[in-house]
XYZ file of C-alpha atoms in Angstrom:
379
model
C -68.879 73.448 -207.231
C -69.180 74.896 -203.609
C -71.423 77.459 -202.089
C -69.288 80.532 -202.536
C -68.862 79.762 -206.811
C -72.912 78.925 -206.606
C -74.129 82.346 -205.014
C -70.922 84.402 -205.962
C -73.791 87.645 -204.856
C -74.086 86.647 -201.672
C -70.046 86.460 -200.166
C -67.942 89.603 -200.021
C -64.966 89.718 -201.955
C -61.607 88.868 -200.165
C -58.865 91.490 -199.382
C -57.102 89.682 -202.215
C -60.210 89.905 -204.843
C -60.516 93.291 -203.813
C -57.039 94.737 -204.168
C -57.512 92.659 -208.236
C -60.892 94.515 -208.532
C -59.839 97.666 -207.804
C -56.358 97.285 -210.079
C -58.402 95.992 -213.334
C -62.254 97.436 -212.974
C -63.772 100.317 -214.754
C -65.341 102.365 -212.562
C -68.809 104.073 -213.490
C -70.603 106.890 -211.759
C -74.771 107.360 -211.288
C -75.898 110.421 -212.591
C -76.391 111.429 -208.354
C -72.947 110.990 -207.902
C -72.292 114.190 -211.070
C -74.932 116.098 -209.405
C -73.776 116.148 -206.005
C -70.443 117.793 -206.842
C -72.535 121.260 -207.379
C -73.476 120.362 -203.564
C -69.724 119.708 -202.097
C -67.859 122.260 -200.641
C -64.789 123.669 -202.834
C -62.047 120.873 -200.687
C -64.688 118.088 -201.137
C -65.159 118.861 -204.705
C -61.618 119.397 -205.006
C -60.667 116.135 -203.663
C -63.343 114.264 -205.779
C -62.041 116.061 -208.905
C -58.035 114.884 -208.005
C -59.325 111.072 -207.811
C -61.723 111.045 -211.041
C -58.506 113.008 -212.892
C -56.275 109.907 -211.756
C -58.878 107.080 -212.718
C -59.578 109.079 -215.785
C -58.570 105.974 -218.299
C -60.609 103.387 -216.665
C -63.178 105.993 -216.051
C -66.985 105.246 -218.224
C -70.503 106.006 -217.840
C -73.545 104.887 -219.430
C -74.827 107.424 -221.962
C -78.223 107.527 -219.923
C -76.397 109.005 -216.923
C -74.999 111.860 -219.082
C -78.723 112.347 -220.406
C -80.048 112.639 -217.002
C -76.714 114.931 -215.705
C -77.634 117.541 -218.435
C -81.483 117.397 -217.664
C -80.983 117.653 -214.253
C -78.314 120.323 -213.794
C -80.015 123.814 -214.399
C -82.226 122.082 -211.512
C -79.722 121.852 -209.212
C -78.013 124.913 -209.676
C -81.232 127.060 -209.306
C -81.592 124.910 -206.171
C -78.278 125.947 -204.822
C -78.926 129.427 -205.500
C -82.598 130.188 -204.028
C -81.632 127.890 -200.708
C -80.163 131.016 -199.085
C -83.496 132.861 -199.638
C -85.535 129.913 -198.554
C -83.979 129.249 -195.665
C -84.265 132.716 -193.807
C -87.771 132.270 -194.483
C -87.987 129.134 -192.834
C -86.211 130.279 -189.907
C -88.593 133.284 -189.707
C -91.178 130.709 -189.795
C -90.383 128.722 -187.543
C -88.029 130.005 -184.689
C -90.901 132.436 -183.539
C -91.794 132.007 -179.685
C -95.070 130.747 -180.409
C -93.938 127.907 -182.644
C -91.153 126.618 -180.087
C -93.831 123.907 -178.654
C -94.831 124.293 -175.059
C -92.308 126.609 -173.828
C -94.173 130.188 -173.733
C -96.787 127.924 -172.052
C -94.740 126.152 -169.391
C -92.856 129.610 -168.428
C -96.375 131.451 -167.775
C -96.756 128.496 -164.952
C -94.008 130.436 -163.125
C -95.678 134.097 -164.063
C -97.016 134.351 -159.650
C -93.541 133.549 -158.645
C -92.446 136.827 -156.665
C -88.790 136.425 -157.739
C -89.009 135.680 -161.930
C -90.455 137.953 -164.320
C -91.655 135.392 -166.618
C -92.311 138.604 -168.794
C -88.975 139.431 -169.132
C -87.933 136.080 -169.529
C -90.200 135.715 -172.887
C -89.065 138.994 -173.958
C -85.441 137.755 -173.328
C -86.167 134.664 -175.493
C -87.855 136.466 -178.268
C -84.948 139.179 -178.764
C -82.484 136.132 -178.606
C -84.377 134.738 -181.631
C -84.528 137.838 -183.385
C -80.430 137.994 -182.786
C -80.154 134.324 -183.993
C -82.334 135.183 -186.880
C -80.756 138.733 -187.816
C -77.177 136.673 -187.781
C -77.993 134.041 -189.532
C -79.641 135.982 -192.596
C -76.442 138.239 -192.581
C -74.475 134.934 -193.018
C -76.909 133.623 -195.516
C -76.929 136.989 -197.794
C -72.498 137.199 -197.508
C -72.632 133.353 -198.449
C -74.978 134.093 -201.667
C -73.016 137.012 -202.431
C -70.292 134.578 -202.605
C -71.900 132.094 -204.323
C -70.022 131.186 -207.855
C -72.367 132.676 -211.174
C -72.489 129.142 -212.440
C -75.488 129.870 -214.568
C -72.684 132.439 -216.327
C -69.892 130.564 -216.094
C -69.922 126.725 -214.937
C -66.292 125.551 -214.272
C -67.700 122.219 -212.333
C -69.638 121.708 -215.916
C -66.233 122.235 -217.657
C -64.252 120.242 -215.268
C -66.821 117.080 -215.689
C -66.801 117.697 -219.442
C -62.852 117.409 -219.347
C -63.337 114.311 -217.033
C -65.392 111.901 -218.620
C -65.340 113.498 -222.736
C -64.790 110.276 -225.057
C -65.357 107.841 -222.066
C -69.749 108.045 -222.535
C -71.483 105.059 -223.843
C -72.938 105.701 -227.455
C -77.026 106.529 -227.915
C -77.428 103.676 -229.831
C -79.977 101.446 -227.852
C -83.645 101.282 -228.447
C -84.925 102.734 -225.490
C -88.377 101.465 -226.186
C -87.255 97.689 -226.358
C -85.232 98.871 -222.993
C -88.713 99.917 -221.673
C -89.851 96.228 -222.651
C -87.212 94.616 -221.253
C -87.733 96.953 -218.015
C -91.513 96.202 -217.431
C -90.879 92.239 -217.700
C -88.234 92.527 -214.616
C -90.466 94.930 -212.658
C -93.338 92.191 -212.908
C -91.101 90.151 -211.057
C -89.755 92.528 -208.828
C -86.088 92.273 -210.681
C -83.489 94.614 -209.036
C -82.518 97.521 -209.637
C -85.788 99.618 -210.392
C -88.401 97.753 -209.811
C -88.909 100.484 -206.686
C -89.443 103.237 -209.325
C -91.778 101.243 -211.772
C -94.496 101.807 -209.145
C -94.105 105.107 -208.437
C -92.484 107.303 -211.137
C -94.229 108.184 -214.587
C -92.746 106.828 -217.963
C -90.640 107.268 -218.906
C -88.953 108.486 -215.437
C -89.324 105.122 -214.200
C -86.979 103.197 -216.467
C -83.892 105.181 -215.599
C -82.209 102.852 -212.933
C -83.171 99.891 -215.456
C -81.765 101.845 -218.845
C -78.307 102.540 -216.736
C -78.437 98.448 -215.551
C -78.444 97.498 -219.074
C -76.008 99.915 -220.110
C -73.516 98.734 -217.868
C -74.252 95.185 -218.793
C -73.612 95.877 -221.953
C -70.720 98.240 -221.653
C -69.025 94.947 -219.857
C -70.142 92.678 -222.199
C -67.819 94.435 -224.505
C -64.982 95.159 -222.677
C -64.653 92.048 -220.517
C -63.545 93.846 -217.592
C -65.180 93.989 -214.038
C -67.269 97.302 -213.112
C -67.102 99.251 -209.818
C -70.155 101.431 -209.878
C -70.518 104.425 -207.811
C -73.899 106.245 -206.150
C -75.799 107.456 -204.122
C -78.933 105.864 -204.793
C -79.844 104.384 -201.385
C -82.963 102.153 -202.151
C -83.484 98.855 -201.751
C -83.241 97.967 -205.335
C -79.972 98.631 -205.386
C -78.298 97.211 -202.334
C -79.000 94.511 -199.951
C -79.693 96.262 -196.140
C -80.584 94.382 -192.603
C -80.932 95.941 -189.324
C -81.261 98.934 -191.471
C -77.658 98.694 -192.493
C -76.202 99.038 -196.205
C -74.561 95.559 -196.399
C -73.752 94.705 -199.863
C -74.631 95.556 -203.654
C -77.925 93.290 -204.562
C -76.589 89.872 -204.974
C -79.160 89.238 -207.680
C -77.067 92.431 -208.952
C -73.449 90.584 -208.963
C -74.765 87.330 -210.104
C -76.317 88.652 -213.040
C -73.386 90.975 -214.099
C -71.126 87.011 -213.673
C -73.426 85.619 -215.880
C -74.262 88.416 -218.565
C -71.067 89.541 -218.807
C -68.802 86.764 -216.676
C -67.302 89.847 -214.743
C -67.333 90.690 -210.884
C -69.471 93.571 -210.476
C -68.902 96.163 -207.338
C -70.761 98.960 -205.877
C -69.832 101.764 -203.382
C -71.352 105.081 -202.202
C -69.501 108.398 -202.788
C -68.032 108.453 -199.401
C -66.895 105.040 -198.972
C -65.405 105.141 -203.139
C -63.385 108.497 -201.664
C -62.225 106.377 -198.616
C -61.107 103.540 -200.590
C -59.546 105.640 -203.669
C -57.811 107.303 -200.877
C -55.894 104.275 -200.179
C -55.332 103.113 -203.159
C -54.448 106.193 -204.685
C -51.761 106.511 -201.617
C -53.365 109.802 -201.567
C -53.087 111.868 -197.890
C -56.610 111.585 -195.615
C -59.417 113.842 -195.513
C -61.655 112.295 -193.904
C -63.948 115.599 -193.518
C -64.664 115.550 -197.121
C -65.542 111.677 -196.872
C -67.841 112.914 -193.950
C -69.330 115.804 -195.643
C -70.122 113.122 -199.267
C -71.632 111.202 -196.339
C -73.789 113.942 -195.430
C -74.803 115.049 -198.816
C -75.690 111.655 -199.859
C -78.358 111.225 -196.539
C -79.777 114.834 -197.453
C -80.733 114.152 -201.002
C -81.899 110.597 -200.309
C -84.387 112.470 -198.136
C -85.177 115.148 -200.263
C -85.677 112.610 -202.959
C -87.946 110.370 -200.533
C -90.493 113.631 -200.775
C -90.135 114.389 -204.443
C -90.977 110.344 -204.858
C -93.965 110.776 -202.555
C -94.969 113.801 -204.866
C -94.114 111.608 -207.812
C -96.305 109.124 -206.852
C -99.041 111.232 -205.585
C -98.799 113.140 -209.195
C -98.714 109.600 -210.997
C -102.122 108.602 -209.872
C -103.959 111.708 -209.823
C -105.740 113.083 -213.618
C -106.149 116.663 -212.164
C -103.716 119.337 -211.781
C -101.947 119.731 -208.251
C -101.647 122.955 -207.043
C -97.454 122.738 -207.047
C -95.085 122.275 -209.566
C -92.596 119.398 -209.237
C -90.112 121.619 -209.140
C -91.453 123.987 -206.063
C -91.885 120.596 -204.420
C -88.413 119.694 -204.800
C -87.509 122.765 -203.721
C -89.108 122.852 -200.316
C -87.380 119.817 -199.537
C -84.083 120.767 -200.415
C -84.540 123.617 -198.633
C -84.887 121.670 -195.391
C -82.637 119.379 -195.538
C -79.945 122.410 -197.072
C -80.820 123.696 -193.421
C -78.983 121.133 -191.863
C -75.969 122.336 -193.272
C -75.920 125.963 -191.120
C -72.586 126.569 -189.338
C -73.442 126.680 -185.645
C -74.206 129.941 -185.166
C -78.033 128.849 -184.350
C -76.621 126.214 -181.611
C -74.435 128.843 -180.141
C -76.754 131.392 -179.658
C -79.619 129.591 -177.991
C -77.462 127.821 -175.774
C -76.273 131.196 -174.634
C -79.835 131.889 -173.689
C -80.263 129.664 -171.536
C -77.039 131.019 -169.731
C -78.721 134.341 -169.724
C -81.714 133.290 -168.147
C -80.433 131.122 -165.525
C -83.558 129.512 -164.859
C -84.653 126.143 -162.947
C -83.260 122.998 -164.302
C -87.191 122.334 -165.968
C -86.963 125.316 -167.988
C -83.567 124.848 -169.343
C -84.459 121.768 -170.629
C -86.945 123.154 -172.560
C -84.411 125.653 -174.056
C -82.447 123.047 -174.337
C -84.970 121.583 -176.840
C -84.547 124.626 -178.835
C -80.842 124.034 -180.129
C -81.992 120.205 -180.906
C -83.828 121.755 -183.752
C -80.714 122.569 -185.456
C -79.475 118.856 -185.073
C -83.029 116.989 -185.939
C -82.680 114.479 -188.578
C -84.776 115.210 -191.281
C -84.961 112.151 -192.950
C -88.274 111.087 -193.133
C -87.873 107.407 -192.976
Protein backbone atom coordinates (compact mmCIF):
# COMPACT_ATOMS: atom_id res chain seq x y z
CA UNK A 1 0.00 0.00 0.00
CA UNK A 2 1.70 3.46 -0.68
CA UNK A 3 1.72 6.68 1.20
CA UNK A 4 -1.18 8.41 -0.47
CA UNK A 5 -3.82 5.03 0.34
CA UNK A 6 -2.03 5.10 4.07
CA UNK A 7 -2.80 8.87 5.01
CA UNK A 8 -5.68 9.37 2.40
CA UNK A 9 -6.23 12.93 5.04
CA UNK A 10 -3.24 14.26 4.30
CA UNK A 11 -3.16 14.51 -0.01
CA UNK A 12 -5.68 16.68 -1.81
CA UNK A 13 -7.93 15.11 -4.06
CA UNK A 14 -7.03 15.15 -7.86
CA UNK A 15 -8.93 17.24 -10.50
CA UNK A 16 -10.24 13.82 -11.47
CA UNK A 17 -11.40 12.74 -7.72
CA UNK A 18 -12.79 16.00 -7.48
CA UNK A 19 -14.93 16.37 -10.57
CA UNK A 20 -16.33 12.26 -9.07
CA UNK A 21 -16.83 13.95 -5.62
CA UNK A 22 -18.65 16.65 -6.60
CA UNK A 23 -20.96 14.41 -9.27
CA UNK A 24 -21.87 11.64 -6.45
CA UNK A 25 -21.50 13.50 -2.78
CA UNK A 26 -24.23 14.75 -0.59
CA UNK A 27 -23.58 17.92 0.40
CA UNK A 28 -24.40 19.10 4.11
CA UNK A 29 -24.52 22.58 5.52
CA UNK A 30 -23.36 23.83 9.38
CA UNK A 31 -25.97 25.46 11.07
CA UNK A 32 -23.49 29.00 10.36
CA UNK A 33 -23.83 28.48 6.91
CA UNK A 34 -28.33 28.77 7.47
CA UNK A 35 -27.67 31.65 9.63
CA UNK A 36 -25.62 33.70 7.53
CA UNK A 37 -28.19 33.94 4.73
CA UNK A 38 -30.26 36.51 7.14
CA UNK A 39 -26.72 38.41 6.83
CA UNK A 40 -26.28 38.33 2.78
CA UNK A 41 -27.42 40.93 0.76
CA UNK A 42 -30.73 40.15 -1.40
CA UNK A 43 -28.13 39.03 -4.86
CA UNK A 44 -25.92 37.01 -2.43
CA UNK A 45 -28.82 35.38 -0.86
CA UNK A 46 -30.35 35.09 -4.10
CA UNK A 47 -27.53 33.36 -5.65
CA UNK A 48 -27.08 30.96 -2.61
CA UNK A 49 -30.82 30.13 -2.79
CA UNK A 50 -30.50 29.26 -6.96
CA UNK A 51 -27.53 26.69 -6.08
CA UNK A 52 -29.15 24.94 -2.83
CA UNK A 53 -32.61 24.78 -5.20
CA UNK A 54 -30.40 22.85 -7.89
CA UNK A 55 -28.53 20.47 -5.34
CA UNK A 56 -31.81 20.11 -3.61
CA UNK A 57 -31.84 16.01 -4.06
CA UNK A 58 -28.44 15.39 -2.80
CA UNK A 59 -29.00 18.12 -0.34
CA UNK A 60 -29.02 16.69 3.87
CA UNK A 61 -28.28 18.01 7.16
CA UNK A 62 -27.84 16.57 10.45
CA UNK A 63 -30.94 17.04 12.61
CA UNK A 64 -28.64 18.90 15.25
CA UNK A 65 -27.98 21.68 12.73
CA UNK A 66 -31.74 22.26 12.25
CA UNK A 67 -31.98 22.30 16.23
CA UNK A 68 -29.40 24.89 16.50
CA UNK A 69 -30.89 26.98 13.12
CA UNK A 70 -34.27 27.33 15.00
CA UNK A 71 -32.58 28.26 18.42
CA UNK A 72 -30.47 30.57 16.95
CA UNK A 73 -32.61 32.50 14.48
CA UNK A 74 -34.85 34.99 16.54
CA UNK A 75 -31.07 35.84 17.66
CA UNK A 76 -29.98 36.79 14.57
CA UNK A 77 -32.77 38.56 13.31
CA UNK A 78 -33.03 40.87 16.43
CA UNK A 79 -29.31 41.31 15.68
CA UNK A 80 -29.94 42.49 12.20
CA UNK A 81 -32.50 44.77 13.28
CA UNK A 82 -30.96 46.81 16.40
CA UNK A 83 -27.37 47.06 14.32
CA UNK A 84 -28.66 50.26 12.67
CA UNK A 85 -29.35 51.76 16.15
CA UNK A 86 -26.10 50.52 17.54
CA UNK A 87 -24.05 51.65 15.15
CA UNK A 88 -24.91 55.50 15.13
CA UNK A 89 -24.15 55.22 18.64
CA UNK A 90 -20.88 53.94 18.12
CA UNK A 91 -20.04 56.43 15.64
CA UNK A 92 -21.20 59.16 18.08
CA UNK A 93 -18.88 57.52 20.37
CA UNK A 94 -16.21 57.35 18.79
CA UNK A 95 -15.67 59.82 15.80
CA UNK A 96 -15.65 62.80 18.38
CA UNK A 97 -12.40 65.07 18.05
CA UNK A 98 -11.20 64.11 21.28
CA UNK A 99 -11.24 60.38 20.66
CA UNK A 100 -9.35 60.65 17.15
CA UNK A 101 -5.84 59.90 19.07
CA UNK A 102 -3.27 62.63 18.98
CA UNK A 103 -4.60 64.82 16.38
CA UNK A 104 -6.35 67.84 18.40
CA UNK A 105 -2.98 67.58 20.22
CA UNK A 106 -0.50 67.66 17.35
CA UNK A 107 -2.58 70.62 15.53
CA UNK A 108 -2.36 72.92 18.82
CA UNK A 109 1.67 72.55 18.12
CA UNK A 110 0.95 74.80 15.11
CA UNK A 111 -1.65 77.20 17.26
CA UNK A 112 1.68 80.41 17.23
CA UNK A 113 1.96 79.96 13.57
CA UNK A 114 0.93 83.55 12.19
CA UNK A 115 -0.57 82.04 8.99
CA UNK A 116 -2.99 78.82 10.39
CA UNK A 117 -5.77 79.21 12.65
CA UNK A 118 -5.40 75.97 14.28
CA UNK A 119 -8.85 77.10 15.80
CA UNK A 120 -10.54 77.04 12.79
CA UNK A 121 -8.92 74.11 11.66
CA UNK A 122 -10.44 72.00 14.79
CA UNK A 123 -13.65 73.63 14.27
CA UNK A 124 -13.38 72.59 10.54
CA UNK A 125 -12.70 68.97 11.64
CA UNK A 126 -15.38 68.79 14.21
CA UNK A 127 -18.29 70.11 11.80
CA UNK A 128 -16.87 67.57 9.18
CA UNK A 129 -17.58 64.84 11.77
CA UNK A 130 -20.80 66.08 12.67
CA UNK A 131 -21.60 66.00 8.61
CA UNK A 132 -20.14 62.42 8.42
CA UNK A 133 -22.15 61.53 11.42
CA UNK A 134 -25.55 63.38 10.47
CA UNK A 135 -25.16 61.35 6.90
CA UNK A 136 -24.46 58.36 7.99
CA UNK A 137 -27.45 58.09 10.62
CA UNK A 138 -29.78 59.35 7.74
CA UNK A 139 -28.47 56.30 5.75
CA UNK A 140 -28.72 54.05 8.71
CA UNK A 141 -32.52 55.14 9.66
CA UNK A 142 -33.67 54.86 5.37
CA UNK A 143 -31.79 51.37 5.49
CA UNK A 144 -33.91 50.20 8.74
CA UNK A 145 -36.89 51.64 7.32
CA UNK A 146 -36.17 49.31 4.59
CA UNK A 147 -35.33 46.56 6.45
CA UNK A 148 -37.75 43.34 5.64
CA UNK A 149 -40.43 42.67 8.97
CA UNK A 150 -38.99 39.21 9.20
CA UNK A 151 -40.15 38.82 12.74
CA UNK A 152 -43.84 39.23 10.79
CA UNK A 153 -43.21 37.58 7.92
CA UNK A 154 -39.88 35.42 7.31
CA UNK A 155 -39.64 34.46 3.57
CA UNK A 156 -35.71 33.38 4.08
CA UNK A 157 -37.38 30.97 6.96
CA UNK A 158 -39.89 29.77 4.27
CA UNK A 159 -37.44 29.52 1.53
CA UNK A 160 -34.98 27.23 3.86
CA UNK A 161 -38.04 25.29 5.00
CA UNK A 162 -38.86 24.57 1.19
CA UNK A 163 -35.07 23.79 0.73
CA UNK A 164 -34.07 21.24 2.98
CA UNK A 165 -38.04 19.80 4.27
CA UNK A 166 -37.73 15.80 4.20
CA UNK A 167 -33.87 15.96 3.66
CA UNK A 168 -33.14 16.43 8.00
CA UNK A 169 -31.64 13.58 9.81
CA UNK A 170 -34.22 11.96 12.32
CA UNK A 171 -33.97 12.86 16.41
CA UNK A 172 -33.36 9.53 17.14
CA UNK A 173 -29.81 9.48 18.81
CA UNK A 174 -29.12 9.49 22.47
CA UNK A 175 -27.63 12.66 22.92
CA UNK A 176 -26.35 11.74 26.31
CA UNK A 177 -24.32 8.62 25.01
CA UNK A 178 -23.26 11.38 22.17
CA UNK A 179 -22.05 13.51 25.17
CA UNK A 180 -20.03 10.26 26.27
CA UNK A 181 -18.71 9.57 23.22
CA UNK A 182 -17.80 13.48 22.93
CA UNK A 183 -15.87 13.81 26.30
CA UNK A 184 -13.65 10.56 25.47
CA UNK A 185 -12.38 12.38 22.06
CA UNK A 186 -11.95 15.77 23.78
CA UNK A 187 -9.55 13.94 26.38
CA UNK A 188 -7.53 13.27 23.55
CA UNK A 189 -7.86 16.31 21.79
CA UNK A 190 -10.01 14.41 18.83
CA UNK A 191 -11.08 16.87 16.04
CA UNK A 192 -13.67 18.54 15.52
CA UNK A 193 -14.67 20.10 19.01
CA UNK A 194 -12.33 19.43 21.19
CA UNK A 195 -11.76 23.57 20.95
CA UNK A 196 -15.28 24.03 22.45
CA UNK A 197 -15.07 21.28 25.25
CA UNK A 198 -12.84 23.77 27.10
CA UNK A 199 -14.60 26.66 26.76
CA UNK A 200 -18.38 26.36 26.19
CA UNK A 201 -20.92 25.06 28.94
CA UNK A 202 -22.83 21.67 28.43
CA UNK A 203 -24.36 21.10 26.74
CA UNK A 204 -23.16 24.01 24.20
CA UNK A 205 -19.99 22.31 23.93
CA UNK A 206 -20.98 19.08 22.22
CA UNK A 207 -22.50 20.70 19.18
CA UNK A 208 -19.56 20.41 16.61
CA UNK A 209 -19.15 16.69 18.05
CA UNK A 210 -23.21 15.80 17.87
CA UNK A 211 -23.11 17.19 14.00
CA UNK A 212 -19.57 14.88 13.46
CA UNK A 213 -21.44 11.91 14.45
CA UNK A 214 -24.41 12.73 12.62
CA UNK A 215 -22.74 12.92 9.49
CA UNK A 216 -20.88 9.75 10.20
CA UNK A 217 -23.74 8.16 10.58
CA UNK A 218 -25.86 9.73 7.92
CA UNK A 219 -22.91 8.16 5.52
CA UNK A 220 -22.78 5.10 7.11
CA UNK A 221 -26.19 4.63 5.72
CA UNK A 222 -26.14 5.95 2.53
CA UNK A 223 -22.68 4.93 1.34
CA UNK A 224 -22.08 8.01 -0.45
CA UNK A 225 -19.21 10.63 0.06
CA UNK A 226 -20.14 14.01 2.02
CA UNK A 227 -19.13 17.57 1.03
CA UNK A 228 -19.76 19.61 4.12
CA UNK A 229 -20.15 23.24 4.08
CA UNK A 230 -19.23 26.15 6.94
CA UNK A 231 -18.07 28.63 8.23
CA UNK A 232 -16.65 27.44 11.30
CA UNK A 233 -13.03 28.64 11.04
CA UNK A 234 -11.26 26.90 14.06
CA UNK A 235 -8.69 24.74 14.19
CA UNK A 236 -10.71 21.74 14.96
CA UNK A 237 -12.07 21.75 11.91
CA UNK A 238 -9.45 22.40 9.31
CA UNK A 239 -5.81 21.98 9.06
CA UNK A 240 -4.06 25.84 8.72
CA UNK A 241 -0.09 26.82 8.37
CA UNK A 242 1.31 30.14 7.85
CA UNK A 243 -2.07 31.07 9.03
CA UNK A 244 -3.62 29.73 5.88
CA UNK A 245 -6.87 27.41 5.63
CA UNK A 246 -5.19 24.43 3.86
CA UNK A 247 -7.30 21.45 4.05
CA UNK A 248 -10.30 19.79 6.08
CA UNK A 249 -8.57 17.96 9.32
CA UNK A 250 -7.00 14.92 7.91
CA UNK A 251 -7.80 13.07 11.11
CA UNK A 252 -11.35 14.37 9.74
CA UNK A 253 -11.14 12.47 6.16
CA UNK A 254 -9.47 9.46 7.51
CA UNK A 255 -11.99 8.80 9.96
CA UNK A 256 -15.05 9.46 7.66
CA UNK A 257 -12.78 6.43 5.08
CA UNK A 258 -12.81 4.28 7.82
CA UNK A 259 -16.31 4.79 9.63
CA UNK A 260 -18.08 5.04 6.74
CA UNK A 261 -15.38 3.99 3.74
CA UNK A 262 -16.43 7.34 1.97
CA UNK A 263 -14.24 10.46 0.92
CA UNK A 264 -15.25 13.19 3.05
CA UNK A 265 -14.87 17.08 1.77
CA UNK A 266 -15.15 20.39 3.32
CA UNK A 267 -15.47 23.97 1.90
CA UNK A 268 -16.38 27.45 3.25
CA UNK A 269 -19.46 29.32 1.91
CA UNK A 270 -17.50 31.32 -0.49
CA UNK A 271 -15.28 28.86 -1.96
CA UNK A 272 -18.70 26.06 -2.13
CA UNK A 273 -20.40 29.25 -4.23
CA UNK A 274 -17.17 29.44 -6.40
CA UNK A 275 -17.03 25.88 -7.10
CA UNK A 276 -21.00 25.27 -7.51
CA UNK A 277 -20.58 28.07 -9.86
CA UNK A 278 -18.64 25.97 -12.12
CA UNK A 279 -20.14 23.10 -11.86
CA UNK A 280 -23.47 24.33 -12.01
CA UNK A 281 -22.24 26.15 -15.46
CA UNK A 282 -23.91 28.90 -13.70
CA UNK A 283 -22.73 32.77 -14.90
CA UNK A 284 -19.98 34.51 -12.25
CA UNK A 285 -20.61 36.67 -9.44
CA UNK A 286 -17.85 36.85 -7.90
CA UNK A 287 -19.10 39.91 -5.58
CA UNK A 288 -21.43 37.67 -3.83
CA UNK A 289 -18.49 35.03 -3.36
CA UNK A 290 -16.60 38.15 -1.95
CA UNK A 291 -19.27 39.46 0.19
CA UNK A 292 -19.87 35.23 1.82
CA UNK A 293 -16.14 35.86 2.24
CA UNK A 294 -16.69 38.82 4.23
CA UNK A 295 -19.53 37.62 6.28
CA UNK A 296 -17.82 34.52 7.18
CA UNK A 297 -14.46 36.70 8.70
CA UNK A 298 -17.07 39.03 10.59
CA UNK A 299 -18.88 36.38 12.51
CA UNK A 300 -15.75 34.30 13.14
CA UNK A 301 -14.75 37.46 15.01
CA UNK A 302 -17.79 38.23 16.59
CA UNK A 303 -17.91 34.65 17.68
CA UNK A 304 -14.11 34.84 18.95
CA UNK A 305 -15.71 37.50 21.69
CA UNK A 306 -18.90 35.67 22.50
CA UNK A 307 -16.33 32.47 23.12
CA UNK A 308 -14.16 34.69 25.31
CA UNK A 309 -17.50 35.63 27.18
CA UNK A 310 -18.39 31.97 27.08
CA UNK A 311 -15.49 31.02 28.69
CA UNK A 312 -15.22 33.81 31.08
CA UNK A 313 -19.08 32.90 32.06
CA UNK A 314 -18.08 29.06 32.25
CA UNK A 315 -15.70 29.51 35.08
CA UNK A 316 -17.19 32.14 37.05
CA UNK A 317 -20.28 30.99 39.98
CA UNK A 318 -21.48 34.69 40.21
CA UNK A 319 -23.61 36.61 37.98
CA UNK A 320 -21.85 38.92 35.28
CA UNK A 321 -23.18 42.09 34.88
CA UNK A 322 -24.18 41.33 30.87
CA UNK A 323 -26.31 39.04 29.33
CA UNK A 324 -24.88 36.73 26.64
CA UNK A 325 -26.94 38.12 24.42
CA UNK A 326 -25.94 42.06 24.96
CA UNK A 327 -22.45 40.62 24.63
CA UNK A 328 -23.08 39.21 21.37
CA UNK A 329 -24.56 42.09 20.42
CA UNK A 330 -21.77 44.56 20.93
CA UNK A 331 -19.72 42.53 18.83
CA UNK A 332 -21.86 42.22 16.02
CA UNK A 333 -22.33 45.58 16.14
CA UNK A 334 -18.67 46.23 15.36
CA UNK A 335 -17.89 44.09 13.09
CA UNK A 336 -21.69 45.02 11.21
CA UNK A 337 -19.70 48.45 11.06
CA UNK A 338 -17.43 47.26 8.65
CA UNK A 339 -20.04 46.84 6.29
CA UNK A 340 -20.89 50.95 5.88
CA UNK A 341 -20.93 52.08 2.22
CA UNK A 342 -18.16 54.65 1.95
CA UNK A 343 -19.74 57.53 2.78
CA UNK A 344 -17.40 57.76 6.10
CA UNK A 345 -14.13 57.33 3.74
CA UNK A 346 -15.40 59.95 1.42
CA UNK A 347 -16.09 62.51 3.68
CA UNK A 348 -12.95 62.62 5.77
CA UNK A 349 -10.82 62.40 2.93
CA UNK A 350 -12.53 65.51 1.71
CA UNK A 351 -11.35 67.14 4.87
CA UNK A 352 -8.26 66.90 4.47
CA UNK A 353 -8.74 68.63 0.97
CA UNK A 354 -10.44 71.38 2.82
CA UNK A 355 -7.82 72.01 5.12
CA UNK A 356 -4.90 71.88 2.96
CA UNK A 357 -2.53 71.53 5.61
CA UNK A 358 1.32 70.36 5.83
CA UNK A 359 2.03 66.93 4.67
CA UNK A 360 2.35 65.91 8.85
CA UNK A 361 -1.08 66.83 9.46
CA UNK A 362 -2.66 65.14 6.60
CA UNK A 363 -1.32 62.11 7.60
CA UNK A 364 -2.91 62.27 10.64
CA UNK A 365 -6.29 62.84 8.87
CA UNK A 366 -5.33 60.42 6.88
CA UNK A 367 -5.46 58.06 9.92
CA UNK A 368 -8.97 59.02 10.34
CA UNK A 369 -10.51 57.23 7.15
CA UNK A 370 -8.25 54.00 8.19
CA UNK A 371 -10.78 53.60 10.90
CA UNK A 372 -13.36 52.69 8.50
CA UNK A 373 -11.01 49.96 6.93
CA UNK A 374 -9.44 48.49 10.43
CA UNK A 375 -9.76 44.86 10.69
CA UNK A 376 -11.58 43.97 13.55
CA UNK A 377 -10.72 40.62 13.99
CA UNK A 378 -9.25 40.16 17.11
CA UNK A 379 -6.85 37.43 16.41
Amino acid sequence: MNMRDLFPGYYQPTEEEFAELWKECIFSFDTNVLLHIYRYSPKTRERLFDILQKLQKRIWIPHHVSCEYHKNRPDVISQQLKAYDKIGKILEDNLKIEKIGSLKKDLETYKKHPLIDVKQIILTIEIAIKEVITTVKNDLQSSKYKHPEIIKNDEFHEQIIDVFNGRIGNNQDKLKDIYNWAEERFKYSIPPGHEDGSRKPVPNKYGDAIIWFQLIKYAKSEKKPIIFVTDDDKEDWWLKGDGKTISPRPELVQEMLAEAGVQFYMYSTDRFMKYAENFLKLPEQPESIEEAREIMIQEAATQDLSDVFEEVRGSSNSEIGVSEYSFKEQAQSIAEMTKLNSTITEQLRSIMEMTKLNSAITDQLRSITEMTKINYRLK
